[in-house]
Each structure stands twice: as C-alpha cells, then as structure tokens.
Coordinates of C-alpha atoms and ligand atoms in Angstrom, one line a residue:
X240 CA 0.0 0.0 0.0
X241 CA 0.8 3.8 -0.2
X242 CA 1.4 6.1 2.2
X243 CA 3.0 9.5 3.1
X244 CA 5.6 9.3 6.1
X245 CA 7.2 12.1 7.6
X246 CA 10.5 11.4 7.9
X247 CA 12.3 15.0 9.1
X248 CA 11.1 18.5 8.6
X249 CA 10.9 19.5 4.6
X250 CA 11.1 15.4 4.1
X251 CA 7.6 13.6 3.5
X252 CA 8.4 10.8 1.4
X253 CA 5.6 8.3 -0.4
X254 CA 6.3 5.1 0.1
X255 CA 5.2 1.6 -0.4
X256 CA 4.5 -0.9 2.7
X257 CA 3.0 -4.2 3.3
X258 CA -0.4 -4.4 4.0
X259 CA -1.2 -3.9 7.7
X260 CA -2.6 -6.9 9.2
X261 CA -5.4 -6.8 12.6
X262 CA -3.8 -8.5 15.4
X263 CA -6.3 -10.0 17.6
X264 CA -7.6 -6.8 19.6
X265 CA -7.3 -4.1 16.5
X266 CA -9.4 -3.6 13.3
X267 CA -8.3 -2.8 10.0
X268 CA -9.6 0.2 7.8
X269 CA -9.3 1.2 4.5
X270 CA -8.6 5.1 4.6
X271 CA -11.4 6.8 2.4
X272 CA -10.8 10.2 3.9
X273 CA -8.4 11.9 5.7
X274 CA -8.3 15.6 5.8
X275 CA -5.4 18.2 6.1
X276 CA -5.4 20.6 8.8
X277 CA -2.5 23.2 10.0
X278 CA -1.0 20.7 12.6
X279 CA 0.0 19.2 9.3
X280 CA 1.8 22.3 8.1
X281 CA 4.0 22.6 11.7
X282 CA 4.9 18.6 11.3
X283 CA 6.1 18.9 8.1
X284 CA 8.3 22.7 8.6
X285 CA 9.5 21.5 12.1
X286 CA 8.1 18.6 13.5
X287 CA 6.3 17.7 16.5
X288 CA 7.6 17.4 20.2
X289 CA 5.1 14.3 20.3
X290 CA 6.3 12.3 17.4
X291 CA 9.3 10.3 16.9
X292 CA 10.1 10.1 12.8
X293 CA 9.5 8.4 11.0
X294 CA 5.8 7.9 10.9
X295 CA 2.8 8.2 8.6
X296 CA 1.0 11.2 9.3
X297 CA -2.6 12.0 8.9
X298 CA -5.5 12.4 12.0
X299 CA -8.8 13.2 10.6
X300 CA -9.5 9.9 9.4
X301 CA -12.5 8.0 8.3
X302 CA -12.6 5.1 6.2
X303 CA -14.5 1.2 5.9
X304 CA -13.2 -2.0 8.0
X305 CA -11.8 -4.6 6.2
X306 CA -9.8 -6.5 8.9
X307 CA -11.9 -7.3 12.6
X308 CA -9.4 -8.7 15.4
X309 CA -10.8 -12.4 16.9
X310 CA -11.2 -10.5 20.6
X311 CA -12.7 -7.4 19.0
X312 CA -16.6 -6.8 19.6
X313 CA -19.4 -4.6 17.9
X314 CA -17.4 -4.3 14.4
X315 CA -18.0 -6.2 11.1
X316 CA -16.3 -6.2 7.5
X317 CA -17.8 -3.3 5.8
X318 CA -19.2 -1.0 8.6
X319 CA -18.3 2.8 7.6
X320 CA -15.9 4.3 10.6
X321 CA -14.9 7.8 11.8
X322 CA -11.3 7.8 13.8
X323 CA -10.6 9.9 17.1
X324 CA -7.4 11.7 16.8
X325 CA -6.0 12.3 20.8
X326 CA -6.1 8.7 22.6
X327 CA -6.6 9.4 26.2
X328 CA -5.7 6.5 28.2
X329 CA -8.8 6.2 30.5
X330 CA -7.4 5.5 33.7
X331 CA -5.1 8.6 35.2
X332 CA -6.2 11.5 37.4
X333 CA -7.6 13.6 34.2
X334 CA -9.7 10.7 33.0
X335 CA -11.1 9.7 35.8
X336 CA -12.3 13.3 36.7
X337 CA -14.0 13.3 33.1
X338 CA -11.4 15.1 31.4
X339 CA -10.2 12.9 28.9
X340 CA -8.7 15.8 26.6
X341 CA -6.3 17.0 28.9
X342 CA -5.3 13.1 29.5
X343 CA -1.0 13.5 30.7
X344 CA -0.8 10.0 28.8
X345 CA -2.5 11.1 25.5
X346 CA -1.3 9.3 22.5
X347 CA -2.1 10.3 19.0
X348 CA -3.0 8.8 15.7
X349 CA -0.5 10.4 13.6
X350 CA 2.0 10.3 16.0
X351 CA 2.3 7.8 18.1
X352 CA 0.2 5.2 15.6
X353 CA 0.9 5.5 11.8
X354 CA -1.7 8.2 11.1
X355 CA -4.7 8.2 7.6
X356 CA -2.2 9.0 5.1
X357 CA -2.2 6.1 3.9
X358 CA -4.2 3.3 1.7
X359 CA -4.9 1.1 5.1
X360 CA -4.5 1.8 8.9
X361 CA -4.3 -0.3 11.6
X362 CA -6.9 1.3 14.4
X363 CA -5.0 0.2 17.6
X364 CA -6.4 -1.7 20.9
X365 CA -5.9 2.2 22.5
X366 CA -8.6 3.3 20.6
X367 CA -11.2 0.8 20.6
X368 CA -10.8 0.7 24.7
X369 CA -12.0 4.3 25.0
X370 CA -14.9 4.3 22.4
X371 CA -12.8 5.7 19.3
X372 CA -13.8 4.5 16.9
X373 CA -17.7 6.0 16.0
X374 CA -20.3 4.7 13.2
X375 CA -20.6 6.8 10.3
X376 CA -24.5 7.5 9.5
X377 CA -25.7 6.8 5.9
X378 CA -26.3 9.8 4.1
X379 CA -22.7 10.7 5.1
X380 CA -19.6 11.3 3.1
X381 CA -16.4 10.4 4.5
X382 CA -15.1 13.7 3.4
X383 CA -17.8 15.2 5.7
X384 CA -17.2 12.4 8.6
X385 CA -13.5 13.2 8.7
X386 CA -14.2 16.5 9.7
X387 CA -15.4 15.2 13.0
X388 CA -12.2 15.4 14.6
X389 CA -11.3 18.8 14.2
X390 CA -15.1 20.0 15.2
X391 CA -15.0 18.0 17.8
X392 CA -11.8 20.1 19.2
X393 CA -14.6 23.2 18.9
X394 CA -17.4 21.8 20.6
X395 CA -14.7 21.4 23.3
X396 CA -13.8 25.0 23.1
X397 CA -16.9 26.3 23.3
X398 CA -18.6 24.1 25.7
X399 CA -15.6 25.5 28.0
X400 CA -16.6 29.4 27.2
X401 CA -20.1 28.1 27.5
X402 CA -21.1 29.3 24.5
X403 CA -25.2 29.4 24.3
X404 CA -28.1 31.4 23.7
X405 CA -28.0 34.9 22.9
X406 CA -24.4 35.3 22.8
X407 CA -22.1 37.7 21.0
X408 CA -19.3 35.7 19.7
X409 CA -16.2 36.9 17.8
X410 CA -14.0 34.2 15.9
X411 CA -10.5 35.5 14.8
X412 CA -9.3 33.5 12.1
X413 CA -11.3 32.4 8.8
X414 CA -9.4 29.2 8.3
X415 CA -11.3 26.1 9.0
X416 CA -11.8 25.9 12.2
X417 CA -12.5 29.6 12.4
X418 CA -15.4 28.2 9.9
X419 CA -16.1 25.3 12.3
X420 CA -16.8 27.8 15.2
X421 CA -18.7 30.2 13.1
X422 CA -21.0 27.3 12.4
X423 CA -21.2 25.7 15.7
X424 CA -21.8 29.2 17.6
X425 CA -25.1 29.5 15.3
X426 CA -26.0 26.0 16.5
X427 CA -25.4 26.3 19.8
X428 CA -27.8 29.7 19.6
X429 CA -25.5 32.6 19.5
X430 CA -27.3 35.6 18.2
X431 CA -24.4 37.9 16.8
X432 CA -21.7 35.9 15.2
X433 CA -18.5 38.4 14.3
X434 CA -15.8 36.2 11.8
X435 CA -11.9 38.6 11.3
X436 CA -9.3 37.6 9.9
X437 CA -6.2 40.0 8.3
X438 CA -6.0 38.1 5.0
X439 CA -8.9 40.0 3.3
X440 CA -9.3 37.2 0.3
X441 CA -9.6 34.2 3.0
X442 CA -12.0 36.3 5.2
X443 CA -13.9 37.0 2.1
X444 CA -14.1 33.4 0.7
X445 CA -15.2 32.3 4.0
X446 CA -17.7 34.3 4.6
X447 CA -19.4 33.8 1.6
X448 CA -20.0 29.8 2.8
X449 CA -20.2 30.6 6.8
X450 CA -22.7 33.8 6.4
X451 CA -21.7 35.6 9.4
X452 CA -23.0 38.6 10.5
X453 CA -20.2 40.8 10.4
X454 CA -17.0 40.1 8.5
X455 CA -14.2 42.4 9.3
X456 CA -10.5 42.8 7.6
X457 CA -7.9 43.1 10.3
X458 CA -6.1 45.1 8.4
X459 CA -8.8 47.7 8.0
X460 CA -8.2 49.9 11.4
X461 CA -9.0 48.9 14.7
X462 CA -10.6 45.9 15.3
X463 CA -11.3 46.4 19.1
X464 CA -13.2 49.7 18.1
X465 CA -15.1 47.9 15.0
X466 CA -16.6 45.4 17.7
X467 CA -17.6 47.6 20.3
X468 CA -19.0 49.5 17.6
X469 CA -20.6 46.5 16.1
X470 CA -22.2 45.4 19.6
X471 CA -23.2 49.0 20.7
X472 CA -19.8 49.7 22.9
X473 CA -21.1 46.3 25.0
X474 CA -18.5 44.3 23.2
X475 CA -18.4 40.8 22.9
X476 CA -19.4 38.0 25.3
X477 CA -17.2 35.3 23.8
X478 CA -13.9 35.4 21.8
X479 CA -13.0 32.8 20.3
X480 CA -8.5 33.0 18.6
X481 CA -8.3 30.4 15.7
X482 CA -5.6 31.8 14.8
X483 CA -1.3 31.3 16.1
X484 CA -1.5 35.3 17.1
X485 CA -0.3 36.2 20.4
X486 CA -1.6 39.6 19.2
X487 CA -5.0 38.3 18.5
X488 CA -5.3 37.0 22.0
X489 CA -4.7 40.6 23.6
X490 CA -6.9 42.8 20.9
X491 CA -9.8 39.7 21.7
X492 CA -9.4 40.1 25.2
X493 CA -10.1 44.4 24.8
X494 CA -12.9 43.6 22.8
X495 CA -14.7 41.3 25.5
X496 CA -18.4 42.7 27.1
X497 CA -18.5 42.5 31.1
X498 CA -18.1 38.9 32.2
X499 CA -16.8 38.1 29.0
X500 CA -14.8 35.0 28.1
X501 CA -11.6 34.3 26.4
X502 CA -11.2 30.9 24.4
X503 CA -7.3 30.7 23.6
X504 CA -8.4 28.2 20.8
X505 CA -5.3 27.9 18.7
X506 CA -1.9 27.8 20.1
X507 CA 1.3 30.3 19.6
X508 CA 4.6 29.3 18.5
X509 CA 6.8 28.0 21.7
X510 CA 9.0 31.2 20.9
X511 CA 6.2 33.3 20.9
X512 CA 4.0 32.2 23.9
X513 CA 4.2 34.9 26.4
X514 CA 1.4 38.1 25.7
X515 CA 0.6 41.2 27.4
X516 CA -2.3 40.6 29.4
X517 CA -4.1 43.8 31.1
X518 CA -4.9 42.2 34.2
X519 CA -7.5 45.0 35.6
X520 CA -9.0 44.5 32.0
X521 CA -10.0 40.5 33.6
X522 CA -10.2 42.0 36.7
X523 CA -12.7 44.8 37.1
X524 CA -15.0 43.1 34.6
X525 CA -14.8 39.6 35.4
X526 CA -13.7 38.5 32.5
X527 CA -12.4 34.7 31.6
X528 CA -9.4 33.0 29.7
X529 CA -10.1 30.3 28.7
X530 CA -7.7 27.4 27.5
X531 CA -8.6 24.2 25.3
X532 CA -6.8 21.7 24.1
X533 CA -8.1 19.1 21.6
X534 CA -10.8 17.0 22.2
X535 CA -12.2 13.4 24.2
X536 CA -13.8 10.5 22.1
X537 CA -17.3 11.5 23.4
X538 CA -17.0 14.8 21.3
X539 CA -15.9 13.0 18.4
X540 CA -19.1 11.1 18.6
X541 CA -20.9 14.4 19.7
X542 CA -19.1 15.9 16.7
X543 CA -20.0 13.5 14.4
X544 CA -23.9 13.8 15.3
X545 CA -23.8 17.3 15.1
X546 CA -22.5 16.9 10.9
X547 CA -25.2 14.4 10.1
X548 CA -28.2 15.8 11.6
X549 CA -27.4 19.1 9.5
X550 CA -26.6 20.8 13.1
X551 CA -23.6 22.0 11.5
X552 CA -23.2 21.6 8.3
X553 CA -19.1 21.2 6.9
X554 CA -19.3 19.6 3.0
X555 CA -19.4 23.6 1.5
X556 CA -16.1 24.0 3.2
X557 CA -14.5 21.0 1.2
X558 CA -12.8 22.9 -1.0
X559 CA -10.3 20.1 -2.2
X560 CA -10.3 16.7 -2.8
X561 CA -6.7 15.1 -3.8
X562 CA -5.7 11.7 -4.3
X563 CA -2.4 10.5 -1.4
X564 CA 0.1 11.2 -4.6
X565 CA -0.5 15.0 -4.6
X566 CA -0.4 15.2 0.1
X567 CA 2.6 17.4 -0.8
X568 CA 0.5 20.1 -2.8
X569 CA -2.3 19.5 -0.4
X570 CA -0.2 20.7 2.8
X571 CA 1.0 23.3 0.9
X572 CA -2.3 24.7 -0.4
X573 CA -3.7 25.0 3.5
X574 CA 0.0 26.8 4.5
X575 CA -1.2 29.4 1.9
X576 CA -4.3 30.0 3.4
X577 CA -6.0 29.4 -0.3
X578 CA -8.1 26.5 0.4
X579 CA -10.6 25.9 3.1
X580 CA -10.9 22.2 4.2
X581 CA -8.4 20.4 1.6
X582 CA -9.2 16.4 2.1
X583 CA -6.7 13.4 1.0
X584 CA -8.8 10.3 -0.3
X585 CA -6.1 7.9 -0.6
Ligands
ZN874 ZN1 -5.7 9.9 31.1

C-alpha cells in the first residue's frame, strides 16, 4: 500500500508498505478520507515534540473495516468508521475526573500510531478501549465524517466558554476551524456571530459559505473599536482566537463585554508564547481565559452527530479533494491559506 511518512522536517516521502494486518484486539480500515489541517503544516516545517520520525501522518480519518481482530466486539467487515485523533488513556487522574482531553498519557494517531495518510490503517487496541472508533450515518460522506475530529476540538472550546443562547461571539481567524466555530456558535444559539481575519481574500471566501453577521478585515483599522462599535460599545461576550497570534489574544481580550470569556483556541509558536495581558482588564469586569486543548472520544461522537443531523453543516467548506500522490500540494495549499478544508482520499 501507499502512504505518506514524515521522515524529518521538509522530508515527507511516499512510500510503499505491506499491507497492515489486525492482530487480535485491533481492526483494519481502509482510509477513504483523511483531511489536512495546520497541525500538518508545523509537522512537516518543524516537526512535532510528540512524534518520533518516521511515521505516517494523517489524524482526521475515516474510512470502511476490512480486517476485525478475533477479541474485537461490535465491528464487522464493511461497517463505515470515523477515527478519534487524541487517545486518552482512561485510567489517570484527568480521566477519571472526566477530562479525557487533557489526558497526561495522550497518544495520537499520527503520532504515536501510523496516522490516515495512507491506503490502510491499523486502528490500535488504544482506541477501541475508550470508544474511538464511532459509526458513520448513511447519508454521510467520508469527506464530511473526517471532519469530525477537528469540530469536535470546537465543541470542546466552546462548551468551555459556554457558549449558548444569545451570545455575542467573535472568531478571529477564517481558516477552518474559524469556519467550524462560526457554524457551531449558530448551532449552539449565539445571536451575533463576528468572523476577522487579516488576510482579506480568506475572510472574504469564507464568509461567503459561513454567512456571518459581520465580517471584518484586520487590516482595515482597529478591530477592538469595530466590535464595540458593532455590539453598541457592550463588546463581545465570547472570543474565540483560531488563529497562532499572540496579538489576537490581547486585541480579543479588549474587545470582550462585562463577564466576557476568552477561548485561547489555537496555540502560539513555543518562541512566541508569552502576551501582554491587562490584568485589571479581567479583573474589574470579570472577564475569563479560557484554554482548550483538543478533544475526548465523546466529542468526536458528539461531533459527528452534530455533521449528520445538519446541526452543523461542513461539506461547502471541502474545498479540495486530492488523491495521497498529490499530500505534498495538499499541505502546501492550507499553508497558503487558499483553500478551506483540503481532504486526501487515498
Ligand atoms: Zn488519562
């Protein structure tokens, strides 16, 4: 079979292997989708702290069993299967408290397990012991189930600012999962929905699918003032950065109403980590920050729901469709910021 295996930063080679084969307690898929997103872009500039090379890459995955283990339960030959991405382990402090996402022992397909760039995957024991590995309705794509994963890191982050009904919520950052949160802030029955970004031709070609209700251009004057302005001087009640800006944390945090709440959605660069916070800002008006990081199998299976009831809708931001040949072009179309959701069918 193919697959794409990073092997050092600026090296992801193509390569043939044998066909995996299901030990006893694991299950075999064959990949039908699995869909780029800008974790990919870091692994392949400069790696990743949590994977030893080299290893196929690849963690939004969804795809069609071929292989069931002897010991394995509930899975046949043919049943259509959406991946979790973060394994937690189940059983430390985190886990047991019901925090699965911020599991210390978390191991990753991708990472840790040879990832869904790739013809077939091996979904390993890890998985099916914490309810990974989730059903695929019907009338859905696996394009549209691969997308799971990364909405099911946004239901996390805004079931931690409590997003809800009524809200004001700002996203910064009109990639994909700005997208993502754009849509699930509508489902979860935010009234004002403000999408930014600074690259004018992404914020643009996002809005048109995502229909906020505002759309502003960083780069067109103050974006603190824009949103007060936009919300009456109340500013916002959630903001939402989905975007590697230590700059868009501090302007989100100005722009925040009275009990406001910061969700630090996408991470900085470890060089660039430390921000200016205004500290009487969060203190006189009881404001939040918020952190969040990936996602538990139950919001994969939450996420999942959410696509094929129409909750929240993701095939209009499936820009691209490439075969595993062209995953090279693929990561480089999301690291220019040109496509929306670019998905590998291998
Ligand atoms: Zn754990």
């Amino acid at each position: 079979m193919r697959v794409a295996r990073f092997h050092a930063p600026g090296d992801i080679r193509l390569e043939t292997d044998p066909d995996p084969v299901a030990s006893d307690d694991e299950v075999v898929i064959r990949v039908r989708a699995c869909s780029t997103c800008g974790t990919d872009v870091k692994i392949s500039r400069s790696g990743h702290p949590n994977m030893t090379p080299p290893q196929v890459m690849g963690h939004e995955i969804a795809g069609e069993i071929t292989q069931v283990g002897r010991a394995v339960d509930g899975w046949a030959v043919g049943d259509r299967v959406q991946v979790i991405a973060a394994i937690p382990d189940g059983t430390c402090r985190e886990c047991r408290a019901g925090h699965p996402a911020v599991c210390r022992n978390q191991l990753s397909m991708g990472y840790q397990f040879p990832g869904g760039f790739a013809e077939h995957m091996i979904v390993p024991r890890e998985v099916l012991a914490v309810d990974g590995l989730n059903r695929i309705p019907e009338a859905l794509s696996f394009a549209e189930a691969s997308l799971a994963e990364p909405l099911a890191c946004v239901l996390n982050g805004q079931e931690i600012a409590g997003v809800g009904d009524g809200d004001t919520v700002v996203v910064i950052g009109a990639g994909p999962i700005g997208c993502l949160h754009v849509r699930l802030a509508r489902a979860r029955g935010a009234e004002r929905v403000i999408l930014i970004d600074l690259n004018a031709d992404r914020l643009a070609a996002s809005a048109d699918i995502v229909k906020p209700d505002l759309a502003i251009a960083a780069g067109d004057g103050d974006i603190v003032a824009r949103v007060l302005e936009a919300t009456g001087g109340d500013g916002a009640d959630v903001v939402i950065t989905a975007a590697a800006s230590g700059r868009a944390q501090e302007l989100g945090l100005q722009m925040l109403a009275r009990r406001g709440r910061l969700s630090l959605f996408g991470g900085l660069p470890k060089d660039a980590a430390v921000i200016a916070l205004d500290a009487n800002l969060v203190h006189y008006r009881e404001l939040s920050v918020l952190g969040v990081n990936g996602s538990s199998p139950a919001h994969n299976a939450e996420a999942l729901r959410l696509i094929a009831t129409g909750a929240v809708p993701v095939a209009d931001l499936i820009t691209h469709r490439l075969p595993l040949e062209q995953v090279l072009d693929a990561i480089e179309l999301v690291a220019r910021g040109e496509a929306i959701k670019v998905t590998i069918e291998p």
